[in-house]
Each structure stands twice: as structure tokens, then as C-alpha cells.
Short mmCIF file of C-alpha atoms (C1' of nucleotides) in Angstrom, two decimals:
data_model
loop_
_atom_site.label_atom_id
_atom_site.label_comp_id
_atom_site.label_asym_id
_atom_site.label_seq_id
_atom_site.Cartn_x
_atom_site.Cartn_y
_atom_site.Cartn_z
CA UNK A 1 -113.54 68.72 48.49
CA UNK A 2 -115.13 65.89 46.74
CA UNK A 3 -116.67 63.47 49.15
CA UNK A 4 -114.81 59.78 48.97
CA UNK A 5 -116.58 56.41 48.48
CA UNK A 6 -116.70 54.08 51.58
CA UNK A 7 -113.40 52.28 51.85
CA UNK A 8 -114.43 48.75 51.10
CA UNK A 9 -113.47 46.68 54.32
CA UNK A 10 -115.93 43.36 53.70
CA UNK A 11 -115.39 39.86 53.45
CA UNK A 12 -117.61 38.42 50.51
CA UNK A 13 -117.46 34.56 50.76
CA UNK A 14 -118.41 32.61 47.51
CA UNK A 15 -119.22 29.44 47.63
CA UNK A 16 -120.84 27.17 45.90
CA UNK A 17 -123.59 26.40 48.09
CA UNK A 18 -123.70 30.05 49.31
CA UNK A 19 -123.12 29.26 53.05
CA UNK A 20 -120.22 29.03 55.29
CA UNK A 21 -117.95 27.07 57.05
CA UNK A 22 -118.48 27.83 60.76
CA UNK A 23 -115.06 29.03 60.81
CA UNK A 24 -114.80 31.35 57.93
CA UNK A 25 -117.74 33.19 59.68
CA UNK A 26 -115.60 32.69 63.62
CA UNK A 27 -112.68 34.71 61.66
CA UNK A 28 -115.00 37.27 60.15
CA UNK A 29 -118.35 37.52 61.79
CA UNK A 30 -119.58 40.16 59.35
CA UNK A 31 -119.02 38.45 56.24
CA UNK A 32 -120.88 38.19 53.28
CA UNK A 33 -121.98 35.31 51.52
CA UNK A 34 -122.95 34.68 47.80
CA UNK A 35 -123.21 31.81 45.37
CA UNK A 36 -121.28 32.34 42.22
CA UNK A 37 -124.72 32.91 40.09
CA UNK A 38 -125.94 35.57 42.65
CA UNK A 39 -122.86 38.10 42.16
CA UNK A 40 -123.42 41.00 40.40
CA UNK A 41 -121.48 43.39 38.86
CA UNK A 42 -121.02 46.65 40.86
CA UNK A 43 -123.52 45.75 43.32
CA UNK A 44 -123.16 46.67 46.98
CA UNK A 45 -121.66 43.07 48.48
CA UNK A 46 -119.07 43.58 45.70
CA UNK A 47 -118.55 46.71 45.92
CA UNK A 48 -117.99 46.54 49.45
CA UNK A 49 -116.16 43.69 49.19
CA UNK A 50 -112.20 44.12 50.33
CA UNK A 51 -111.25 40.76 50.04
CA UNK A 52 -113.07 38.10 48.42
CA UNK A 53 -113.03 33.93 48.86
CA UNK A 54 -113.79 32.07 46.53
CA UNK A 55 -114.83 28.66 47.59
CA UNK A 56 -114.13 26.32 44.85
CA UNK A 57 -116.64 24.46 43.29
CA UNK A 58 -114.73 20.70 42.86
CA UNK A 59 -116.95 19.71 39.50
CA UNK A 60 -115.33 22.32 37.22
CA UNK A 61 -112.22 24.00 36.55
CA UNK A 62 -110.27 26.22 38.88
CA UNK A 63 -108.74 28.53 36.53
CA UNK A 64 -112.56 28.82 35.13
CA UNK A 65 -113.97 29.90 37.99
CA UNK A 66 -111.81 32.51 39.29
CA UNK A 67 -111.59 34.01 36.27
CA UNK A 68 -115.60 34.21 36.27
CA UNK A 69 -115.37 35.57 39.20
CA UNK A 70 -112.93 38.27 38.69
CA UNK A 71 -115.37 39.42 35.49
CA UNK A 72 -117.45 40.52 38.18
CA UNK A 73 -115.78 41.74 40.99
CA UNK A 74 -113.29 43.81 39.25
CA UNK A 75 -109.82 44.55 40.69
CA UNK A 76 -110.69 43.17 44.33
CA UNK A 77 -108.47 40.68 45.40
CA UNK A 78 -109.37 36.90 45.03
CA UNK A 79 -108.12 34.53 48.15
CA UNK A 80 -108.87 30.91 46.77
CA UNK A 81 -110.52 28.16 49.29
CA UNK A 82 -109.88 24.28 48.50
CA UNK A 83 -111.54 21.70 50.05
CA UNK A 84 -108.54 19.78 48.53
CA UNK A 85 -105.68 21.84 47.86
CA UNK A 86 -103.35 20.91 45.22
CA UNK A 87 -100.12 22.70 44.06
CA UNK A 88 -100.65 22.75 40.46
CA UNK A 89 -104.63 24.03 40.73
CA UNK A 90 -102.70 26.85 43.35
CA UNK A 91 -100.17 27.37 40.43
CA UNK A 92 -102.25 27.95 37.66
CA UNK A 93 -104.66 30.06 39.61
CA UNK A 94 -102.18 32.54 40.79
CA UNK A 95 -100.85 32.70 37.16
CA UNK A 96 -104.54 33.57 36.23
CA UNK A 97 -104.03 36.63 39.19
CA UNK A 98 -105.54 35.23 42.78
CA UNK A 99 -103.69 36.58 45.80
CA UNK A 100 -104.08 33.60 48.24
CA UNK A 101 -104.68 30.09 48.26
CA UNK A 102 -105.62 28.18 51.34
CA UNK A 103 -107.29 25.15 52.91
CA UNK A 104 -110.58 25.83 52.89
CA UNK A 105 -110.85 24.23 56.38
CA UNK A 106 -108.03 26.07 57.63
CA UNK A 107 -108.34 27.92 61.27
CA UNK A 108 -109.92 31.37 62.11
CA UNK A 109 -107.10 32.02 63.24
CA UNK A 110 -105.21 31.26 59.96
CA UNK A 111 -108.06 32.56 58.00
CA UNK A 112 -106.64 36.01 59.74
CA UNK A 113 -102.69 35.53 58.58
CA UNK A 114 -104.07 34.92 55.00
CA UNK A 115 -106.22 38.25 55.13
CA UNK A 116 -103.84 39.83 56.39
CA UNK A 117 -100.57 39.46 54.14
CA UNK A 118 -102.62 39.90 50.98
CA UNK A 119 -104.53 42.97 52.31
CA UNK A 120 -100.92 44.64 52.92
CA UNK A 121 -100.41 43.38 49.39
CA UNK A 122 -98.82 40.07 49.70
CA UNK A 123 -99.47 36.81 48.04
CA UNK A 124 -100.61 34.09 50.51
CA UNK A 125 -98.80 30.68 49.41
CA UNK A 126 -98.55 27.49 51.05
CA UNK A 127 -95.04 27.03 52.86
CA UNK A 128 -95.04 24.10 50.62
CA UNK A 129 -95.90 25.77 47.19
CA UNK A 130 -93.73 28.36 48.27
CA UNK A 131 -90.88 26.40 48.54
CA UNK A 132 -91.65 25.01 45.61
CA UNK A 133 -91.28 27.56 43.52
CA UNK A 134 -88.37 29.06 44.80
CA UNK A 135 -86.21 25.69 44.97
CA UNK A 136 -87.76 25.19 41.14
CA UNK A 137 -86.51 28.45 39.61
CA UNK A 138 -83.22 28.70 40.84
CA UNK A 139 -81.56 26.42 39.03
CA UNK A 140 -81.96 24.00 41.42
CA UNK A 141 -84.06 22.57 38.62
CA UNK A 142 -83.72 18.85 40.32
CA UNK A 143 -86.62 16.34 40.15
CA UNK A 144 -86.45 16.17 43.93
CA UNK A 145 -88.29 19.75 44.79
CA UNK A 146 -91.35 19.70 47.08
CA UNK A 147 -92.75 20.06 50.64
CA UNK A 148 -96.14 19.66 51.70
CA UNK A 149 -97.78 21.66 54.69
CA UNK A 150 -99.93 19.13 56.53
CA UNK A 151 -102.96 20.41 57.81
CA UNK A 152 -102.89 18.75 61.07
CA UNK A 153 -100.35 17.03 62.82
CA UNK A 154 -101.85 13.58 63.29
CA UNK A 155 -102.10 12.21 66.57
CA UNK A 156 -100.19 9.73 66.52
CA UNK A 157 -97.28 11.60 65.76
CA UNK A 158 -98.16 14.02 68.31
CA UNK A 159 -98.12 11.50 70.71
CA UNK A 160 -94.57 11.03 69.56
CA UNK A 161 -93.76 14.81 69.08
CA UNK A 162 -92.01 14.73 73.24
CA UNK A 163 -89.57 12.15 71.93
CA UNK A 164 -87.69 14.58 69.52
CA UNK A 165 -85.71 17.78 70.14
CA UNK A 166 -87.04 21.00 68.83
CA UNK A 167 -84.44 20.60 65.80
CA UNK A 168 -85.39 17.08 65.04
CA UNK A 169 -89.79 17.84 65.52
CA UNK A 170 -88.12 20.74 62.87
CA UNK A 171 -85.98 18.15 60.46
CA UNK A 172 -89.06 15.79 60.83
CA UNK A 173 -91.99 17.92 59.46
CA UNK A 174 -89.98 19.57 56.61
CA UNK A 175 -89.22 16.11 55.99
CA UNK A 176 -92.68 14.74 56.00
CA UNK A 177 -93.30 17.40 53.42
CA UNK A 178 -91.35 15.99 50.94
CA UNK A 179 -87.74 17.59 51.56
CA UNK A 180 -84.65 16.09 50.22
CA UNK A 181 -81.88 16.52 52.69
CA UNK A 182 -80.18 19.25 50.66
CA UNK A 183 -83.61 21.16 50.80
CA UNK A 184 -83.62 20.65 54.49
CA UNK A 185 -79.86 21.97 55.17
CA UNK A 186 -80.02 25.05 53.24
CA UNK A 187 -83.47 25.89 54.69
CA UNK A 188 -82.18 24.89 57.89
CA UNK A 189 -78.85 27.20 57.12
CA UNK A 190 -77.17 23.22 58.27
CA UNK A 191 -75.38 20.60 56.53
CA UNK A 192 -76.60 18.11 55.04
CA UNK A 193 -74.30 15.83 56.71
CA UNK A 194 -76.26 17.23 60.13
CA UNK A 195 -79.73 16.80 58.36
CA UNK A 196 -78.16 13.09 58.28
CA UNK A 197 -77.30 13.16 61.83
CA UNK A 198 -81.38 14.04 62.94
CA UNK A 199 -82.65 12.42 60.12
CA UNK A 200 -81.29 9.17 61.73
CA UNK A 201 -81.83 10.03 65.42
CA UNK A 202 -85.64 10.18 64.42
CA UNK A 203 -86.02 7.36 62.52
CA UNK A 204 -84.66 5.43 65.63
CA UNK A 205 -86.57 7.38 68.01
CA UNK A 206 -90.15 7.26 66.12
CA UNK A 207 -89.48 3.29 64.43
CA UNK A 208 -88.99 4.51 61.28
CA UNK A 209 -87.14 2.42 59.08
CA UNK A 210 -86.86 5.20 55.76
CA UNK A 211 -87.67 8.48 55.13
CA UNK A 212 -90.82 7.50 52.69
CA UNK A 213 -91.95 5.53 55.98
CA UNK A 214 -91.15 8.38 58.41
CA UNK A 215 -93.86 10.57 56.50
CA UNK A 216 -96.03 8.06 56.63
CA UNK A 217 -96.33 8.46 60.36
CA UNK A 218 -95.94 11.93 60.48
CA UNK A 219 -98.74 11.76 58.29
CA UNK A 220 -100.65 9.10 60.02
CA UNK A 221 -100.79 6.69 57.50
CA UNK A 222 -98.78 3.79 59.24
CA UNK A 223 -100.16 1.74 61.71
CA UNK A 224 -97.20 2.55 64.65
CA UNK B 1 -94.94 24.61 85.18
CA UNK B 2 -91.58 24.89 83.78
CA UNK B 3 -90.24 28.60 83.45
CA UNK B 4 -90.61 30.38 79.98
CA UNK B 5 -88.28 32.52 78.70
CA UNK B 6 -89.73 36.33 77.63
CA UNK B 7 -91.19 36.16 73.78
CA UNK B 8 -88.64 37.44 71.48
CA UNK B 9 -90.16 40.84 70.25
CA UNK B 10 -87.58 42.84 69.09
CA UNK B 11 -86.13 43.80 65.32
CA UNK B 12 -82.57 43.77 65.17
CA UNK B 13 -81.02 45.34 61.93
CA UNK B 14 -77.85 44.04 60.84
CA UNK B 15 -76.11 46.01 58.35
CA UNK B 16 -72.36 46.58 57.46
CA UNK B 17 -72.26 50.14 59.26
CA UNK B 18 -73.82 49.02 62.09
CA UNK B 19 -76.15 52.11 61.28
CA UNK B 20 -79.61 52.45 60.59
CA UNK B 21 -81.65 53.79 57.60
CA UNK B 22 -83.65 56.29 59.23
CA UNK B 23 -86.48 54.40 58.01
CA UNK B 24 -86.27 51.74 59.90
CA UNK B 25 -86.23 52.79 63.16
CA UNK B 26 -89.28 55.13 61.78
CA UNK B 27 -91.00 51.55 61.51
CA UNK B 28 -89.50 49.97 64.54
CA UNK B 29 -88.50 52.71 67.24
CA UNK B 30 -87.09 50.31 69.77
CA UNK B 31 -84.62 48.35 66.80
CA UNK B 32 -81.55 46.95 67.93
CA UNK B 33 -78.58 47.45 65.36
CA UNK B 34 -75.74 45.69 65.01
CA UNK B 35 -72.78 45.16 62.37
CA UNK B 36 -72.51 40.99 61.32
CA UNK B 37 -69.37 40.81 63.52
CA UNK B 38 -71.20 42.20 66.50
CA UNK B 39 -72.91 39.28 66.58
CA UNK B 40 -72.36 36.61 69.20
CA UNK B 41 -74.74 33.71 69.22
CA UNK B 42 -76.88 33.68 72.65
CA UNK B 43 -76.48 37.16 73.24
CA UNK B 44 -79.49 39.59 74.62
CA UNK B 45 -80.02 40.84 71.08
CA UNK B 46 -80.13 37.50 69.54
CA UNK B 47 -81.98 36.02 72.10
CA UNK B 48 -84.88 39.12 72.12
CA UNK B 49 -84.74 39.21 68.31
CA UNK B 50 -88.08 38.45 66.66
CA UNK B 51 -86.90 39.13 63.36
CA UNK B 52 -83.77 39.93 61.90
CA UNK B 53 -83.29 42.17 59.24
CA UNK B 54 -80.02 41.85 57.17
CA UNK B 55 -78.60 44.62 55.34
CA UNK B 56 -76.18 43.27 52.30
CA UNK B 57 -72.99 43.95 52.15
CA UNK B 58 -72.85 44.73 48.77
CA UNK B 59 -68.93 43.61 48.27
CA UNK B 60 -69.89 40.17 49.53
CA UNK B 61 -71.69 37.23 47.99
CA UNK B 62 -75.37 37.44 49.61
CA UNK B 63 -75.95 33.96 50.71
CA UNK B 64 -73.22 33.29 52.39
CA UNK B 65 -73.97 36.71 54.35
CA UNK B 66 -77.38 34.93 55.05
CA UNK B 67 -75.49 31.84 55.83
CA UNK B 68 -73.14 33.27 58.63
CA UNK B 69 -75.95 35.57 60.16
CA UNK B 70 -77.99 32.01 60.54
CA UNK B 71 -75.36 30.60 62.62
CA UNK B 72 -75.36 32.91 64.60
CA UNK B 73 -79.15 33.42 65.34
CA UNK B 74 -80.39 30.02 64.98
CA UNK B 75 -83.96 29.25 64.19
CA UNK B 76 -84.96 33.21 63.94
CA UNK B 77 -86.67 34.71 60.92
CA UNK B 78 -84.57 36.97 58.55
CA UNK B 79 -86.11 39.25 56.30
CA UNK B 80 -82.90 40.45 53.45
CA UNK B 81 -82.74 44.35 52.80
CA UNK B 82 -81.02 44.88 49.55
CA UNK B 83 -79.84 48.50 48.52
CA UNK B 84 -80.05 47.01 44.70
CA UNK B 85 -82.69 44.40 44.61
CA UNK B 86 -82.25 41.50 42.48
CA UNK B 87 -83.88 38.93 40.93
CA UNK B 88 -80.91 36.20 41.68
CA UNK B 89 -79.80 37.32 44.84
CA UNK B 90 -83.45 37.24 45.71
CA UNK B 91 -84.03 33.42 44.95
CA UNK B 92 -80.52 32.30 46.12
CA UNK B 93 -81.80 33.87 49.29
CA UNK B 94 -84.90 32.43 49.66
CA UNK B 95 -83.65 28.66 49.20
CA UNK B 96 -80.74 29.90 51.76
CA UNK B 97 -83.46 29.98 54.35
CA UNK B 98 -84.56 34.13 54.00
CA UNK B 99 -88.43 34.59 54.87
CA UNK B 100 -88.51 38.57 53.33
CA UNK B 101 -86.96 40.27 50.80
CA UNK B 102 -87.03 43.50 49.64
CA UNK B 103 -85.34 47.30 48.99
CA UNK B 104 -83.41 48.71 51.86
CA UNK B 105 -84.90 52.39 51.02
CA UNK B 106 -88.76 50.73 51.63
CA UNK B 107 -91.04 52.96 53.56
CA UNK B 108 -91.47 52.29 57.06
CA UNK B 109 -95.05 51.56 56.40
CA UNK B 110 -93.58 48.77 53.96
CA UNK B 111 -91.02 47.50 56.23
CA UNK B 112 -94.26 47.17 58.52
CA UNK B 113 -95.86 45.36 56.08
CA UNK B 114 -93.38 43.22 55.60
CA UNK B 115 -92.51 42.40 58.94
CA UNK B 116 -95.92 41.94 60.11
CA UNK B 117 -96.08 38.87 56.95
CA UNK B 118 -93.20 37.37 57.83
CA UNK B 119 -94.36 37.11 61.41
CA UNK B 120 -97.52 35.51 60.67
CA UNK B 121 -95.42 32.55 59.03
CA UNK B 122 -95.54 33.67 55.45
CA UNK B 123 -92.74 34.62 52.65
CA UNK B 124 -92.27 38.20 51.43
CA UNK B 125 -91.26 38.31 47.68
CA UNK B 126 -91.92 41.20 45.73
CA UNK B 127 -94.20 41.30 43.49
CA UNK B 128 -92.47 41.12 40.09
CA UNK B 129 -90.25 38.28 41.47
CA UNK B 130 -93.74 36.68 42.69
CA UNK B 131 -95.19 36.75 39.70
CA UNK B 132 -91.70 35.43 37.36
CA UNK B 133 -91.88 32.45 40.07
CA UNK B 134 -95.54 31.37 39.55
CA UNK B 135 -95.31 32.03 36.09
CA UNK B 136 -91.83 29.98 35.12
CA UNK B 137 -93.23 27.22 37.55
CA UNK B 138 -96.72 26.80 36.55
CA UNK B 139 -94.43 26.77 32.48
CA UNK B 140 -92.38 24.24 33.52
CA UNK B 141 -94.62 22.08 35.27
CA UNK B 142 -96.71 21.93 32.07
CA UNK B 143 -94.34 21.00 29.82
CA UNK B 144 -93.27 18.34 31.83
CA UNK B 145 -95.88 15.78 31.24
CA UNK B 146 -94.82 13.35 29.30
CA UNK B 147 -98.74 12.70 28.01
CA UNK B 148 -101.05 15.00 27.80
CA UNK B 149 -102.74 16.25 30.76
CA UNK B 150 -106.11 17.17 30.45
CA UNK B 151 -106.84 20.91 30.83
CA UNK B 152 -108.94 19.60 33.79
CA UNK B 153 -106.30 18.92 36.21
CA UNK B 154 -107.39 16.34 38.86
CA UNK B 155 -107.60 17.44 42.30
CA UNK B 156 -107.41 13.97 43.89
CA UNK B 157 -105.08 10.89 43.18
CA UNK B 158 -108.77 9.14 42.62
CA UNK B 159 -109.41 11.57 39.81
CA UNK B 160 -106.19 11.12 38.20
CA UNK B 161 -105.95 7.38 38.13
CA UNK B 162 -106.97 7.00 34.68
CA UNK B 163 -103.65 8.37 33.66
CA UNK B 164 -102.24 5.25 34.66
CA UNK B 165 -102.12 1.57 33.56
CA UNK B 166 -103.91 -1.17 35.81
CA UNK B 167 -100.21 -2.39 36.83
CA UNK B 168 -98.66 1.11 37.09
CA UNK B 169 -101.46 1.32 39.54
CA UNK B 170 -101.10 -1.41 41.55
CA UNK B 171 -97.33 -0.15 41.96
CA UNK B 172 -98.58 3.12 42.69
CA UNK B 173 -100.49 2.16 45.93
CA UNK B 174 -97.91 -0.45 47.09
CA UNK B 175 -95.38 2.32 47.07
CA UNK B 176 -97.31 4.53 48.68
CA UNK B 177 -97.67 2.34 51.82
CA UNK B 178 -93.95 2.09 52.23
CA UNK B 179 -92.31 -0.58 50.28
CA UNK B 180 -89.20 -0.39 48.69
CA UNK B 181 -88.64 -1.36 44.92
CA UNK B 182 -87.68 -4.96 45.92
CA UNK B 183 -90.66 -5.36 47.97
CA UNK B 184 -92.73 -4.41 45.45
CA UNK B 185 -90.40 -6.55 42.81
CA UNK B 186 -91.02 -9.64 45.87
CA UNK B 187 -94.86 -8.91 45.84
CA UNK B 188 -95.68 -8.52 42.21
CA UNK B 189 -93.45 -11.32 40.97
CA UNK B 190 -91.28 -8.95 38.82
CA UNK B 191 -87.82 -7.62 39.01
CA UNK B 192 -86.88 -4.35 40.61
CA UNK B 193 -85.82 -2.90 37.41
CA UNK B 194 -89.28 -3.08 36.24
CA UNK B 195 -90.72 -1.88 38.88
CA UNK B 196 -88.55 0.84 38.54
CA UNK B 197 -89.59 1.53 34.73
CA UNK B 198 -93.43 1.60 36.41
CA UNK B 199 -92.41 4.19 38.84
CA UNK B 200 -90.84 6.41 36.36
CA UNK B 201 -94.00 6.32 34.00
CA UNK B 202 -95.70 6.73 37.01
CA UNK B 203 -93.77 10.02 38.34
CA UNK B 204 -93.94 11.45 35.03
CA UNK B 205 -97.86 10.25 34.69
CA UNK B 206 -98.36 12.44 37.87
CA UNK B 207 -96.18 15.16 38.10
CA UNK B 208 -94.13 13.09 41.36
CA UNK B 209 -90.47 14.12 41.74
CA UNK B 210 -89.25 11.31 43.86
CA UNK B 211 -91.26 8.29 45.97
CA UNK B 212 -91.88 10.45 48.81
CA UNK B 213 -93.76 12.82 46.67
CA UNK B 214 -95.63 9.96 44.95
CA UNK B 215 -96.52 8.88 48.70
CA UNK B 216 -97.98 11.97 49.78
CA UNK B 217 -99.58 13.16 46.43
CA UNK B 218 -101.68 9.26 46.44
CA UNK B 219 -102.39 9.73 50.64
CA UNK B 220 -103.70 13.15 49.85
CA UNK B 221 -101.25 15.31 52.18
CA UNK B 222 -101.86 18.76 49.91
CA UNK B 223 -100.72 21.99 50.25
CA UNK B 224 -102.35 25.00 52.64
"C1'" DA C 1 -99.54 -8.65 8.57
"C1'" DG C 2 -98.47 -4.52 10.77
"C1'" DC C 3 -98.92 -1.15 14.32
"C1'" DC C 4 -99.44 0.42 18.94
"C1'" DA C 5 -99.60 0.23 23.87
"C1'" DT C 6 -98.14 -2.17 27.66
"C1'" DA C 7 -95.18 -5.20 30.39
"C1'" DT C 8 -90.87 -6.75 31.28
"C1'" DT C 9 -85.92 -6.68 31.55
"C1'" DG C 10 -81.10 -5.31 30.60
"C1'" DT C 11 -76.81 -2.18 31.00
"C1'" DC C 12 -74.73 1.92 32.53
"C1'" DC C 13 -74.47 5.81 35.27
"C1'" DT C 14 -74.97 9.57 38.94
"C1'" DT C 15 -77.09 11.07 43.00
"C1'" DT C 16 -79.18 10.38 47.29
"C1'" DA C 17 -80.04 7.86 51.37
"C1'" DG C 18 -78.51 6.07 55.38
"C1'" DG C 19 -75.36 3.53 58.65
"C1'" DA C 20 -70.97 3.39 61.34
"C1'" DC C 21 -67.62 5.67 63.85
"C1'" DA C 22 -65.70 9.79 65.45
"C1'" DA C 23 -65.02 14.56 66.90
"C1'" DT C 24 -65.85 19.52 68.80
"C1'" DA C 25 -68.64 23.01 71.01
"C1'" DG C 26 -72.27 25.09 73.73
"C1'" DC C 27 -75.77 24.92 77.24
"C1'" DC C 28 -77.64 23.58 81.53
"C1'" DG C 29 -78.22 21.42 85.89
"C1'" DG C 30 -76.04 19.35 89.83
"C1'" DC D 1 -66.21 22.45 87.72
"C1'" DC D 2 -68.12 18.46 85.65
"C1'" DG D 3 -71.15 15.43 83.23
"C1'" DG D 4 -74.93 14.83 80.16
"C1'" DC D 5 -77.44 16.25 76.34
"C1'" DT D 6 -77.91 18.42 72.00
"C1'" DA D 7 -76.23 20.32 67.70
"C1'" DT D 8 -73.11 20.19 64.23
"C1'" DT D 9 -69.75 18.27 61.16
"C1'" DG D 10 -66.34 15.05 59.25
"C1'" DT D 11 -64.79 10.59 56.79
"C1'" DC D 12 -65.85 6.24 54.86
"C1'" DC D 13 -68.84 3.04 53.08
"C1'" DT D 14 -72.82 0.29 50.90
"C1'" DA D 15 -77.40 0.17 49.15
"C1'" DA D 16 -81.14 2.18 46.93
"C1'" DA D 17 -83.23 5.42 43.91
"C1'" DG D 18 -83.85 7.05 39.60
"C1'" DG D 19 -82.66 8.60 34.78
"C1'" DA D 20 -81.10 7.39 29.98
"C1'" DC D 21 -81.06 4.29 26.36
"C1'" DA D 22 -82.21 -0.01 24.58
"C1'" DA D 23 -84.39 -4.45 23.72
"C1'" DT D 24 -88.06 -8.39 23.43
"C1'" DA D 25 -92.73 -10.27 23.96
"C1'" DT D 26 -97.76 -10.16 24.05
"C1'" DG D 27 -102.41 -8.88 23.03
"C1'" DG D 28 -105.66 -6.08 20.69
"C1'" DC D 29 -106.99 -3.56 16.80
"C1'" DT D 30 -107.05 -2.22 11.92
#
DNA sequence: AGCCATATTGTCCTTTAGGACAATAGCCGG
DNA sequence: CCGGCTATTGTCCTAAAGGACAATATGGCT
């Protein structure tokens, strides 16, 4: 019976600077960490390597450096870290084959999710992106077509968060992502007559006076 | 401290038979099954369901299948089993709400998989679909520039203000605090209607599909 | 002088947003 | 059982947003 390689279960982190965010390592305490330069092909990190993050380096192109990467890693799968995410870098790096794209100050916690779903062989998307690209390829082909995942929920809608019912805190953030009402009812499975009907319950409830200025708090850009 | 009701853990299976695949009770012993009509909103099942799996009747139009399990179940995840997967069902589906979709005959350790995604807040789309979406997106995003973007693409609104004019600029960042056309018209000493021709070159400039987007693209709210 | 980019403005049109007023139904606590 | 709250949906309406197509004027450059 011929004798099987180790199954590789490693994280390799790459990253520019070759060190790691305290919480990459909180999420995976035995991970590896590399600069781009120092990766070799077939060596043990790599080989080893179940997952790997690349950390991307703001000063050149996305697209560049995965692809780079994947000339030495092989078939592993790539989970992409931005400092700033943006949905067309995430687009044209999963066209050019990565398998997740994330914040690359996202949680341990979330860190986890992402490993998970694309180590049972899922993609790892942004809700936002996500919705995205559904929304854009179904016909739906309007201009209006995009939600955006905050990180965090700033405070100061936080603070607020107690004044609205669990459907309206729900309208309000898929809102704040960039939802047109339409989006919002058929994600919701609602109207958008009812999307109306919260939409208008939280403007009075938080001060907000349209939907553009609505985000804006959500977001914690308006002095409230 | 205010009394919590149990965590919804279970998987309830919907399908027109009311009967099970044995499949999926080989992935989920404890499933509840049910036919659609079964259904009563607020009942034990619905209330313990963590995830709902919904088996198409094929002699029905999918999304409105979708549409009348939601009322039923409110805010709980549904993951779509399809005895002939499809493309167009699949992406109707998805932008009716669906977080999963994929074959009815899946293994269990697929349906596991799957479930276990969906539960962590992601989207299951199979693979081929994934890729079409990403693909046809990243396409169509592309083409849509009215100038040129450079093969670099800008992470930041800082990076990409050279795409635009000094006075599409100073639109830019009044719109993104809030104002309306006719503030911006008041404040600039123009009309609305050029203002409006600004914030079309601008959309265009910067891939924005409405105001809102334009807002949170300039403030920096990215994807995760 | 001619060309180009930019700024400005117009008309026409559809879609979306959002307010007002109203109604039904379900859930929960008193 | 009843009242209050929430969710949902309807009709009617005006205002704003945004796209298409078109036009003029100005300044800079060749």
C-alpha cells in the first residue's frame, strides 16, 4: 500500500511585510508567514500549505500579484486580504481564480467562516459583492445594483440601533449598503411598498431626512 | 435579564411529498419534513428551524415557491434543492432572497457542506454558476467605462480622483456629504441640470450606479 | 483658424423616492 | 378579551433622480 503524503492542513500568510496581523495569528495560531519574494516553489510552507492569504501589497496590481503567487503555490487555494477592499479588485481577482476575498482586518472569528466555506470548496464573497453579482446578471441589469458590507457598525448608529425594530435595524443596514428598495423587498421576500413603510419609520426615528443621508449615519459620516 | 427563546437548530426539508431523500436525513438525522402547505407561520418547526431547505416543485415557477415559503418562515435562511439544477432558476433565486443552491441528489457530506456555509452567513452557488457570475460581471463592469480605466484600478476614491475634472470633483465631495442636486446647484452657483450632467460623468468616471453608491464608494465603506 | 475638452444649460422622458392616509393581521402583555 | 405594537400592503400623489439627446460658450493648444 503506497504510503500517502501529509494532508496539507497549514495556513501560509503572505504579506508584504512578512508578519501578521495579531488577529490572523488569534484565528490560526500555527500559521505560517512569508513575504512574497521568500516563497518557493514546492518547498515545505507551500507544500504544507492548505489555504493560503495573500495579503495584498497596495503599490501594485491585484490581479499581478495573485497570479505570482499562484506560479508558486500551485493548485492551493488563494483567500485574498485587503487592507481596502474594493469590489472591482475582488472581481477581477476571482476571475483570475482566488477563492476568498476579505477585509484584511476582519475578526478571528470571521477569519474562521472564510476558511471554512472555501476549504469545503466554496467561494468566500462579500454579502455585498455577492449581491452584486447576482442582482447584475439576472437581467436585472439596472444602474441601481450594489450593497456594501460595513465593517463595523459605527457607534453612533449603535447608539441608535435600540430605537428600531429588528426588521427596520434589517431594512436599515441593507440600505446603508447601497440597496434600492426593490433590492431590499425581494431580498427581504417584502414589498416594496413595505420597504417604504420602514424605510420611512427610520428616517423619522434616526433624523434622517433621505436615504443618501441615512447611510451616512449608519456609516458614521454625519455629525447626528 | 429578559428570557431567550431556545436557538433555532433544526433543518426542516420542505418538499412537495412531504418525503425525504434519504440523503438528507443521512446529513441531518433529526430533519423535520414538511410539504409547503404544512406550513403555518409560528409553528414549532418554523420556529426551531435553522435552515430551511426547499425542494422545487418542479410544475411550479421557482421563485414564487421561494416567495410563499418566506412568508411563512420569516427571516430564516433557505438553501433551494433542485432535482434539475439551473442556471436561471438559480439566479432568480438568489435575488428572491435564497442563501444555497444546489442538486437535490447531493451527498450528505455536500448537503453538510452546504449547510454549514450558509450558516456561517455566506452564499452557496455552485461552482460553474460562480464562476459565469464573476466572469459576466467583472465583463460588464469593464466595458462600462465610458474612458479608459487604467489597468491599475484604484483602490481608494483618493487614487481615482484624477479621473475627474476639478469641478466634477468638487460635486463629487458635496454629494457625498448629503446634498441634494439643488443644494449643490444653490452652493456652486449653477443650475441643477448641470449638476446633474457632472454627476453622470461622474458615475460613469467611477463605476457609481446611483448617489448612494457615489457616497459610499468617496467615504470608503468597501466590501468584506 | 480649427480642434478638443470642459462647463453649462435645455427639453423630454421614465423610474425611484418618499409622504399622506388608510387598512388588515398577528403577537404579546395586562 | 382587549389594547398596543409591529409588520405588511394598498392607493394616491409630488418631487427628485437620472438617462438620452442636443446645444452654446470658453480657454488652451496646434
Amino acid at each position: 500500500m503506497p504510503r500517502r503524503a501529509p494532508v496539507p492542513s497549514q495556513h501560509l500568510f503572505v504579506s508584504p511585510s512578512g508578519e501578521a496581523l495579531s488577529r490572523w495569528l488569534e484565528a490560526f495560531p500555527r500559521a505560517v508567514l512569508a513575504k512574497p519574494k521568500e516563497l518557493r516553489k514546492g518547498s515545505e510552507s507551500v507544500k504544507n500549505a492548505a489555504l493560503v492569504w495573500l495579503h495584498l501589497d497596495q503599490s501594485l496590481p491585484c490581479v499581478d500579484q495573485l497570479v505570482a503567487i499562484k506560479k508558486k503555490i500551485g493548485t492551493t487555494r488563494v483567500i485574498v486580504l485587503a487592507s481596502i477592499p474594493d469590489n472591482e479588485d475582488a472581481l477581477a481577482l476571482f476571475s483570475a481564480g482566488a477563492r476568498g476575498y476579505c477585509n484584511a482586518h476582519a475578526t478571528a472569528a470571521n477569519l474562521k467562516q472564510v476558511a471554512s466555506a472555501v476549504q469545503a470548496g466554496g467561494l468566500w464573497i462579500g454579502e455585498a459583492l455577492m449581491q452584486r453579482l447576482v442582482v447584475a446578471t439576472h437581467g436585472a441589469l439596472s444602474r441601481k445594483t450594489l450593497r456594501q458590507v460595513p465593517e463595523k457598525t459605527p457607534q453612533s448608529f449603535s447608539e441608535k440601533l435600540h430605537l428600531l425594530t429588528a426588521r427596520e435595524n434589517e431594512v436599515a443596514k441593507t440600505l446603508a449598503n447601497g440597496a434600492s428598495n426593490k433590492e431590499i423587498a425581494r431580498m427581504l421576500g417584502i414589498t416594496d411598498r413595505t420597504v417604504k413603510a420602514h424605510v420611512s419609520a427610520i428616517f423619522q426615528k434616526l433624523g434622517a431626512r433621505d436615504r443618501l443621508h441615512l447611510a451616512l449615519i449608519i456609516n458614521g459620516h454625519s455629525p447626528t
